[in-house]
PDB file of C-alpha atoms in Angstrom:
ATOM      1  CA  MET K   5    -127.263  59.960  91.052  1.00 95.00           C
ATOM      2  CA  LEU K   6    -125.327  57.309  92.413  1.00 97.00           C
ATOM      3  CA  GLY K   7    -121.832  56.316  92.603  1.00 97.00           C
ATOM      4  CA  VAL K   8    -120.424  53.182  94.691  1.00 97.00           C
ATOM      5  CA  PHE K   9    -116.409  52.439  95.067  1.00 97.00           C
ATOM      6  CA  SER K  10    -115.327  49.152  96.744  1.00 95.00           C
ATOM      7  CA  SER K  11    -112.427  49.689  99.452  1.00 93.00           C
ATOM      8  CA  ALA K  12    -109.637  48.777  97.009  1.00 94.00           C
ATOM      9  CA  ILE K  13    -110.565  52.320  95.473  1.00 95.00           C
ATOM     10  CA  VAL K  14    -111.365  54.641  98.706  1.00 93.00           C
ATOM     11  CA  SER K  15    -110.808  53.477 102.223  1.00 89.00           C
ATOM     12  CA  PRO K  16    -114.246  53.932 104.447  1.00 84.00           C
ATOM     13  CA  PRO K  17    -114.088  57.149 106.323  1.00 83.00           C
ATOM     14  CA  GLU K  18    -113.433  56.058 109.904  1.00 83.00           C
ATOM     15  CA  GLU K  19    -115.668  58.672 111.219  1.00 81.00           C
ATOM     16  CA  LEU K  20    -119.138  56.728 109.125  1.00 84.00           C
ATOM     17  CA  VAL K  21    -117.678  53.523 110.665  1.00 85.00           C
ATOM     18  CA  ALA K  22    -117.505  55.042 113.905  1.00 81.00           C
ATOM     19  CA  ALA K  23    -120.878  56.240 113.635  1.00 79.00           C
ATOM     20  CA  GLY K  24    -122.040  52.821 111.835  1.00 78.00           C
ATOM     21  CA  CYS K  25    -120.881  50.734 114.964  1.00 76.00           C
ATOM     22  CA  ARG K  26    -121.749  53.223 117.423  1.00 70.00           C
ATOM     23  CA  THR K  27    -125.347  52.554 116.759  1.00 65.00           C
ATOM     24  CA  PRO K  28    -125.945  49.634 114.729  1.00 68.00           C
ATOM     25  CA  SER K  29    -128.742  49.749 111.917  1.00 76.00           C
ATOM     26  CA  PRO K  30    -129.829  47.812 108.807  1.00 81.00           C
ATOM     27  CA  LYS K  31    -127.612  47.990 105.752  1.00 90.00           C
ATOM     28  CA  ILE K  32    -127.422  46.521 102.356  1.00 93.00           C
ATOM     29  CA  THR K  33    -124.989  45.486 100.027  1.00 95.00           C
ATOM     30  CA  ALA K  34    -123.773  47.524  96.989  1.00 95.00           C
ATOM     31  CA  ASP K  35    -125.053  45.550  94.481  1.00 95.00           C
ATOM     32  CA  ALA K  36    -128.718  45.720  96.129  1.00 96.00           C
ATOM     33  CA  LEU K  37    -128.072  49.345  96.592  1.00 96.00           C
ATOM     34  CA  VAL K  38    -127.607  50.112  92.462  1.00 96.00           C
ATOM     35  CA  LYS K  39    -130.584  47.212  92.182  1.00 95.00           C
ATOM     36  CA  ARG K  40    -132.899  49.827  94.346  1.00 95.00           C
ATOM     37  CA  PHE K  41    -131.853  52.882  92.734  1.00 95.00           C
ATOM     38  CA  LEU K  42    -132.769  51.401  89.283  1.00 95.00           C
ATOM     39  CA  ASP K  43    -136.139  49.887  90.301  1.00 94.00           C
ATOM     40  CA  THR K  44    -137.197  52.689  92.171  1.00 91.00           C
ATOM     41  CA  ASN K  45    -135.975  55.640  89.270  1.00 87.00           C
ATOM     42  CA  SER K  46    -137.783  55.262  85.962  1.00 82.00           C
ATOM     43  CA  SER K  47    -135.376  55.194  82.518  1.00 89.00           C
ATOM     44  CA  ALA K  48    -132.508  54.646  84.872  1.00 93.00           C
ATOM     45  CA  VAL K  49    -128.645  54.005  83.138  1.00 93.00           C
ATOM     46  CA  SER K  50    -126.267  51.537  85.407  1.00 94.00           C
ATOM     47  CA  MET K  51    -122.828  50.938  84.311  1.00 94.00           C
ATOM     48  CA  GLN K  52    -120.156  49.033  85.660  1.00 94.00           C
ATOM     49  CA  ILE K  53    -116.553  50.545  86.046  1.00 93.00           C
ATOM     50  CA  GLY K  54    -113.711  47.958  86.318  1.00 88.00           C
ATOM     51  CA  ASP K  55    -113.951  45.370  89.039  1.00 88.00           C
ATOM     52  CA  HIS K  56    -114.380  48.226  91.728  1.00 92.00           C
ATOM     53  CA  GLY K  57    -116.806  50.786  90.849  1.00 95.00           C
ATOM     54  CA  GLN K  58    -120.605  51.106  89.558  1.00 96.00           C
ATOM     55  CA  PHE K  59    -122.314  54.676  88.387  1.00 97.00           C
ATOM     56  CA  ALA K  60    -126.664  54.994  87.766  1.00 96.00           C
ATOM     57  CA  TYR K  61    -128.404  58.106  87.141  1.00 95.00           C
ATOM     58  CA  SER K  62    -131.695  58.722  86.098  1.00 93.00           C
ATOM     59  CA  HIS K  63    -133.190  61.953  84.461  1.00 90.00           C
ATOM     60  CA  HIS K  64    -136.527  60.762  86.513  1.00 85.00           C
ATOM     61  CA  ASN K  65    -137.652  63.750  89.306  1.00 83.00           C
ATOM     62  CA  GLU K  66    -134.275  65.996  88.567  1.00 82.00           C
ATOM     63  CA  SER K  67    -134.799  70.141  88.494  1.00 83.00           C
ATOM     64  CA  ALA K  68    -134.889  72.161  85.376  1.00 82.00           C
ATOM     65  CA  LEU K  69    -132.217  74.315  87.049  1.00 85.00           C
ATOM     66  CA  GLN K  70    -130.325  71.352  87.939  1.00 89.00           C
ATOM     67  CA  PRO K  71    -129.999  68.476  85.717  1.00 92.00           C
ATOM     68  CA  ARG K  72    -128.022  65.291  85.410  1.00 94.00           C
ATOM     69  CA  SER K  73    -125.699  64.655  82.818  1.00 94.00           C
ATOM     70  CA  PHE K  74    -122.956  62.062  82.743  1.00 96.00           C
ATOM     71  CA  ALA K  75    -119.725  61.051  80.181  1.00 96.00           C
ATOM     72  CA  VAL K  76    -116.794  59.410  79.645  1.00 95.00           C
ATOM     73  CA  LYS K  77    -113.677  60.331  78.173  1.00 94.00           C
ATOM     74  CA  ASP K  78    -110.291  59.074  77.908  1.00 93.00           C
ATOM     75  CA  GLU K  79    -111.341  56.387  80.745  1.00 95.00           C
ATOM     76  CA  ILE K  80    -112.379  59.514  82.990  1.00 95.00           C
ATOM     77  CA  PHE K  81    -116.115  58.739  84.042  1.00 97.00           C
ATOM     78  CA  CYS K  82    -118.025  61.756  85.527  1.00 97.00           C
ATOM     79  CA  LEU K  83    -121.528  62.197  86.905  1.00 97.00           C
ATOM     80  CA  PHE K  84    -122.334  65.852  87.306  1.00 97.00           C
ATOM     81  CA  GLU K  85    -125.721  67.346  88.632  1.00 96.00           C
ATOM     82  CA  GLY K  86    -126.087  71.197  88.493  1.00 96.00           C
ATOM     83  CA  ALA K  87    -125.601  74.394  86.704  1.00 95.00           C
ATOM     84  CA  LEU K  88    -122.050  76.329  86.160  1.00 95.00           C
ATOM     85  CA  ASP K  89    -122.846  80.392  85.911  1.00 94.00           C
ATOM     86  CA  ASN K  90    -119.583  81.158  84.356  1.00 93.00           C
ATOM     87  CA  LEU K  91    -119.375  78.035  82.099  1.00 93.00           C
ATOM     88  CA  GLY K  92    -118.840  80.414  79.089  1.00 92.00           C
ATOM     89  CA  SER K  93    -115.843  81.468  80.458  1.00 93.00           C
ATOM     90  CA  LEU K  94    -114.577  78.370  81.491  1.00 93.00           C
ATOM     91  CA  LYS K  95    -115.075  76.777  78.474  1.00 92.00           C
ATOM     92  CA  GLN K  96    -112.814  79.486  76.661  1.00 92.00           C
ATOM     93  CA  GLN K  97    -110.379  78.912  79.375  1.00 89.00           C
ATOM     94  CA  TYR K  98    -109.560  74.938  78.791  1.00 87.00           C
ATOM     95  CA  GLY K  99    -109.471  75.707  74.845  1.00 89.00           C
ATOM     96  CA  LEU K 100    -113.188  73.628  74.895  1.00 89.00           C
ATOM     97  CA  ALA K 101    -116.128  73.702  71.836  1.00 90.00           C
ATOM     98  CA  LYS K 102    -119.561  76.226  72.164  1.00 90.00           C
ATOM     99  CA  SER K 103    -121.352  72.991  72.301  1.00 91.00           C
ATOM    100  CA  ALA K 104    -119.622  71.330  75.342  1.00 92.00           C
ATOM    101  CA  ASN K 105    -121.500  71.502  78.727  1.00 94.00           C
ATOM    102  CA  GLU K 106    -120.748  71.052  82.509  1.00 95.00           C
ATOM    103  CA  VAL K 107    -119.890  67.397  82.868  1.00 95.00           C
ATOM    104  CA  ILE K 108    -117.139  67.902  79.925  1.00 95.00           C
ATOM    105  CA  LEU K 109    -115.895  70.911  81.532  1.00 95.00           C
ATOM    106  CA  VAL K 110    -115.315  69.081  84.749  1.00 95.00           C
ATOM    107  CA  ILE K 111    -113.460  65.913  82.898  1.00 95.00           C
ATOM    108  CA  GLU K 112    -111.026  68.346  81.492  1.00 92.00           C
ATOM    109  CA  ALA K 113    -110.720  70.747  84.735  1.00 89.00           C
ATOM    110  CA  TYR K 114    -109.870  67.098  86.054  1.00 91.00           C
ATOM    111  CA  LYS K 115    -107.211  66.314  83.701  1.00 91.00           C
ATOM    112  CA  ALA K 116    -105.723  69.680  83.896  1.00 85.00           C
ATOM    113  CA  LEU K 117    -105.235  69.091  87.751  1.00 83.00           C
ATOM    114  CA  ARG K 118    -103.745  65.166  86.810  1.00 85.00           C
ATOM    115  CA  ASP K 119    -101.479  66.044  84.196  1.00 86.00           C
ATOM    116  CA  ARG K 120    -100.658  69.266  85.602  1.00 79.00           C
ATOM    117  CA  ALA K 121     -99.429  67.742  89.402  1.00 67.00           C
ATOM    118  CA  PRO K 122     -98.868  69.117  91.857  1.00 66.00           C
ATOM    119  CA  TYR K 123    -101.503  71.688  91.035  1.00 70.00           C
ATOM    120  CA  PRO K 124    -103.162  72.064  93.681  1.00 76.00           C
ATOM    121  CA  PRO K 125    -106.983  70.652  93.726  1.00 77.00           C
ATOM    122  CA  ASN K 126    -108.612  73.602  95.483  1.00 78.00           C
ATOM    123  CA  HIS K 127    -108.037  75.894  92.463  1.00 77.00           C
ATOM    124  CA  VAL K 128    -109.606  73.888  89.919  1.00 75.00           C
ATOM    125  CA  VAL K 129    -112.731  73.230  92.259  1.00 88.00           C
ATOM    126  CA  GLY K 130    -112.416  77.075  93.300  1.00 85.00           C
ATOM    127  CA  HIS K 131    -112.833  78.342  90.059  1.00 89.00           C
ATOM    128  CA  LEU K 132    -116.621  76.596  89.806  1.00 93.00           C
ATOM    129  CA  ILE K 133    -119.282  79.295  90.412  1.00 93.00           C
ATOM    130  CA  GLY K 134    -122.787  78.161  90.484  1.00 95.00           C
ATOM    131  CA  SER K 135    -124.573  74.906  91.945  1.00 95.00           C
ATOM    132  CA  PHE K 136    -123.372  71.849  91.454  1.00 96.00           C
ATOM    133  CA  ALA K 137    -122.097  68.139  92.619  1.00 97.00           C
ATOM    134  CA  PHE K 138    -120.051  65.572  91.126  1.00 97.00           C
ATOM    135  CA  ILE K 139    -117.998  62.291  90.735  1.00 97.00           C
ATOM    136  CA  VAL K 140    -115.499  61.632  88.858  1.00 96.00           C
ATOM    137  CA  PHE K 141    -113.457  58.432  88.547  1.00 96.00           C
ATOM    138  CA  ASP K 142    -110.715  58.048  86.593  1.00 95.00           C
ATOM    139  CA  MET K 143    -109.853  54.239  86.017  1.00 94.00           C
ATOM    140  CA  SER K 144    -106.373  54.937  84.506  1.00 93.00           C
ATOM    141  CA  THR K 145    -105.310  55.368  87.622  1.00 93.00           C
ATOM    142  CA  SER K 146    -108.174  54.204  90.270  1.00 94.00           C
ATOM    143  CA  THR K 147    -108.271  57.661  91.672  1.00 93.00           C
ATOM    144  CA  LEU K 148    -112.018  59.151  92.960  1.00 95.00           C
ATOM    145  CA  PHE K 149    -112.828  63.154  92.945  1.00 94.00           C
ATOM    146  CA  VAL K 150    -115.948  64.334  94.824  1.00 95.00           C
ATOM    147  CA  ALA K 151    -116.886  67.586  94.932  1.00 95.00           C
ATOM    148  CA  SER K 152    -119.926  69.956  96.081  1.00 95.00           C
ATOM    149  CA  ASP K 153    -120.406  73.573  95.527  1.00 93.00           C
ATOM    150  CA  GLN K 154    -119.810  76.308  98.035  1.00 89.00           C
ATOM    151  CA  PHE K 155    -123.332  76.174  99.242  1.00 89.00           C
ATOM    152  CA  GLY K 156    -124.391  73.197  99.267  1.00 88.00           C
ATOM    153  CA  LYS K 157    -127.375  73.979  96.432  1.00 93.00           C
ATOM    154  CA  VAL K 158    -127.173  70.629  95.058  1.00 94.00           C
ATOM    155  CA  PRO K 159    -127.645  68.188  97.508  1.00 93.00           C
ATOM    156  CA  LEU K 160    -124.690  65.394  98.094  1.00 95.00           C
ATOM    157  CA  TYR K 161    -124.412  62.439 100.683  1.00 95.00           C
ATOM    158  CA  TRP K 162    -121.999  59.588 101.418  1.00 94.00           C
ATOM    159  CA  GLY K 163    -122.299  56.456 103.533  1.00 93.00           C
ATOM    160  CA  ILE K 164    -120.735  52.890 104.210  1.00 94.00           C
ATOM    161  CA  THR K 165    -122.759  49.729 102.729  1.00 94.00           C
ATOM    162  CA  ALA K 166    -122.800  46.431 104.469  1.00 92.00           C
ATOM    163  CA  ASP K 167    -120.233  45.217 102.226  1.00 93.00           C
ATOM    164  CA  GLY K 168    -117.355  47.726 102.908  1.00 93.00           C
ATOM    165  CA  TYR K 169    -118.039  50.112  99.858  1.00 95.00           C
ATOM    166  CA  VAL K 170    -118.357  54.017  99.943  1.00 96.00           C
ATOM    167  CA  ALA K 171    -121.408  55.596  98.290  1.00 97.00           C
ATOM    168  CA  PHE K 172    -122.320  58.606  97.047  1.00 97.00           C
ATOM    169  CA  ALA K 173    -125.835  59.707  96.342  1.00 96.00           C
ATOM    170  CA  ASP K 174    -127.765  62.663  95.929  1.00 94.00           C
ATOM    171  CA  ASN K 175    -130.949  60.959  97.685  1.00 92.00           C
ATOM    172  CA  ALA K 176    -130.489  60.625 101.726  1.00 91.00           C
ATOM    173  CA  ASP K 177    -133.149  58.574 101.792  1.00 91.00           C
ATOM    174  CA  LEU K 178    -131.813  56.065  99.286  1.00 93.00           C
ATOM    175  CA  LEU K 179    -128.566  55.831 101.097  1.00 93.00           C
ATOM    176  CA  LYS K 180    -130.288  56.038 104.911  1.00 88.00           C
ATOM    177  CA  GLY K 181    -131.970  52.246 103.986  1.00 84.00           C
ATOM    178  CA  ALA K 182    -128.382  51.045 102.630  1.00 90.00           C
ATOM    179  CA  CYS K 183    -126.247  52.631 105.057  1.00 91.00           C
ATOM    180  CA  GLY K 184    -127.601  52.894 108.317  1.00 86.00           C
ATOM    181  CA  LYS K 185    -126.124  55.125 110.667  1.00 84.00           C
ATOM    182  CA  SER K 186    -122.639  54.893 108.550  1.00 89.00           C
ATOM    183  CA  LEU K 187    -124.148  58.390 106.845  1.00 90.00           C
ATOM    184  CA  ALA K 188    -123.464  61.800 106.607  1.00 90.00           C
ATOM    185  CA  SER K 189    -124.113  64.796 104.339  1.00 91.00           C
ATOM    186  CA  PHE K 190    -121.370  65.820 102.053  1.00 93.00           C
ATOM    187  CA  PRO K 191    -119.728  69.004 103.621  1.00 90.00           C
ATOM    188  CA  GLN K 192    -120.443  72.088 101.366  1.00 90.00           C
ATOM    189  CA  GLY K 193    -117.508  73.613  99.566  1.00 90.00           C
ATOM    190  CA  CYS K 194    -115.209  70.591 100.064  1.00 91.00           C
ATOM    191  CA  PHE K 195    -113.882  68.049  97.712  1.00 92.00           C
ATOM    192  CA  PHE K 196    -112.596  64.350  98.498  1.00 91.00           C
ATOM    193  CA  SER K 197    -109.506  62.856  96.479  1.00 90.00           C
ATOM    194  CA  THR K 198    -108.092  59.429  96.508  1.00 91.00           C
ATOM    195  CA  ALA K 199    -104.902  61.223  95.331  1.00 86.00           C
ATOM    196  CA  VAL K 200    -104.925  63.624  98.090  1.00 83.00           C
ATOM    197  CA  GLY K 201    -106.188  60.933 100.704  1.00 81.00           C
ATOM    198  CA  GLU K 202    -108.351  62.981 102.829  1.00 81.00           C
ATOM    199  CA  LEU K 203    -111.875  65.545 102.696  1.00 86.00           C
ATOM    200  CA  ARG K 204    -110.321  69.147 102.407  1.00 87.00           C
ATOM    201  CA  SER K 205    -112.239  72.393 102.321  1.00 88.00           C
ATOM    202  CA  TYR K 206    -111.355  73.833  98.339  1.00 86.00           C
ATOM    203  CA  GLU K 207    -112.404  77.670 100.084  1.00 80.00           C
ATOM    204  CA  ASN K 208    -109.957  77.190 103.329  1.00 80.00           C
ATOM    205  CA  PRO K 209    -107.980  74.345 102.184  1.00 75.00           C
ATOM    206  CA  LYS K 210    -105.409  74.659 105.406  1.00 79.00           C
ATOM    207  CA  ASN K 211    -108.491  74.148 107.670  1.00 83.00           C
ATOM    208  CA  LYS K 212    -108.997  70.842 109.355  1.00 82.00           C
ATOM    209  CA  ILE K 213    -112.315  69.019 108.765  1.00 82.00           C
ATOM    210  CA  THR K 214    -113.514  67.313 111.588  1.00 80.00           C
ATOM    211  CA  ALA K 215    -116.847  65.282 112.369  1.00 78.00           C
ATOM    212  CA  VAL K 216    -119.297  65.616 115.110  1.00 78.00           C
ATOM    213  CA  PRO K 217    -120.759  62.395 116.164  1.00 73.00           C
ATOM    214  CA  ALA K 218    -124.771  63.194 115.419  1.00 70.00           C
ATOM    215  CA  GLU K 219    -127.663  62.632 118.014  1.00 69.00           C
ATOM    216  CA  GLU K 220    -129.157  59.029 118.046  1.00 60.00           C
ATOM    217  CA  GLU K 221    -132.516  60.691 116.996  1.00 51.00           C
ATOM    218  CA  GLU K 222    -130.650  62.222 113.987  1.00 65.00           C
ATOM    219  CA  ILE K 223    -130.357  60.455 110.757  1.00 64.00           C
ATOM    220  CA  TRP K 224    -127.010  61.360 110.246  1.00 71.00           C
ATOM    221  CA  GLY K 225    -124.445  58.688 111.889  1.00 73.00           C
ATOM    222  CA  ALA K 226    -121.905  62.299 111.871  1.00 74.00           C
ATOM    223  CA  THR K 227    -121.643  65.831 110.743  1.00 80.00           C
ATOM    224  CA  PHE K 228    -118.308  67.117 108.685  1.00 81.00           C
ATOM    225  CA  LYS K 229    -117.497  70.436 109.660  1.00 80.00           C
ATOM    226  CA  VAL K 230    -114.632  72.903 108.401  1.00 82.00           C
ATOM    227  CA  GLU K 231    -113.013  74.373 111.199  1.00 81.00           C
ATOM    228  CA  GLY K 232    -111.347  78.057 112.049  1.00 71.00           C
ATOM    229  CA  PRO K 233    -112.185  81.012 110.752  1.00 62.00           C
ATOM    230  CA  ALA K 234    -113.312  81.480 106.946  1.00 52.00           C
ATOM    231  CA  VAL K 235    -110.305  82.493 104.688  1.00 45.00           C
ATOM    232  CA  LEU K 236    -111.171  82.577 100.951  1.00 46.00           C
ATOM    233  CA  ALA K 237    -108.207  80.573  99.141  1.00 44.00           C
ATOM    234  CA  ALA K 238    -107.099  82.620  96.203  1.00 40.00           C
ATOM    235  CA  THR K 239    -108.226  80.266  93.162  1.00 42.00           C
ATOM    236  CA  GLU K 240    -105.777  82.830  90.200  1.00 40.00           C
TER     237      GLU K 240
END
């Protein structure tokens, strides 16, 4: 799965900008990145979201245990990869039909966060148990919300393209060829929200997240780490 968003939606992380400047390497534009994705994934689907975002996904080479899914509801677009162990109880909690899947559940969870503000984001994401990574874009508010599970069971990466777009994908090689050293693994157990304005741990929301510059030989430009002792946040 792939999502790319312009600087009008999300400011490129300073740590990734610095990594790209420290070790200049080839990059391509966001449009070229989406085209590369479509060319290398059979039966891939892409969509333009407003003027500043694009989604693309394919079921090619997906895991049967961690399928990819897409949905849009009330101008909320969501790409989801993985499976939730507690989907049944969450559907009851949010009053969803038995046929609702993970991507619909995430959209409803995001709507609850948005409409009950200042409902803490970590309370919503912290209730999700299983293997997952997802990208939510709310076109009505131009808000981006991205998260990865606590153990990084579904890989997720982010980087900066040649034209300053922030790209998220489950394929490191795809972004490596597009973002150069302005590339990092999205930290497990964390979420990024343009409404909050920063990257945060949803298990330890008070702990600061720092970016450690990578060694020259590594494909990453930086590694994001949650500081301090782990203290599981209350999600009730």
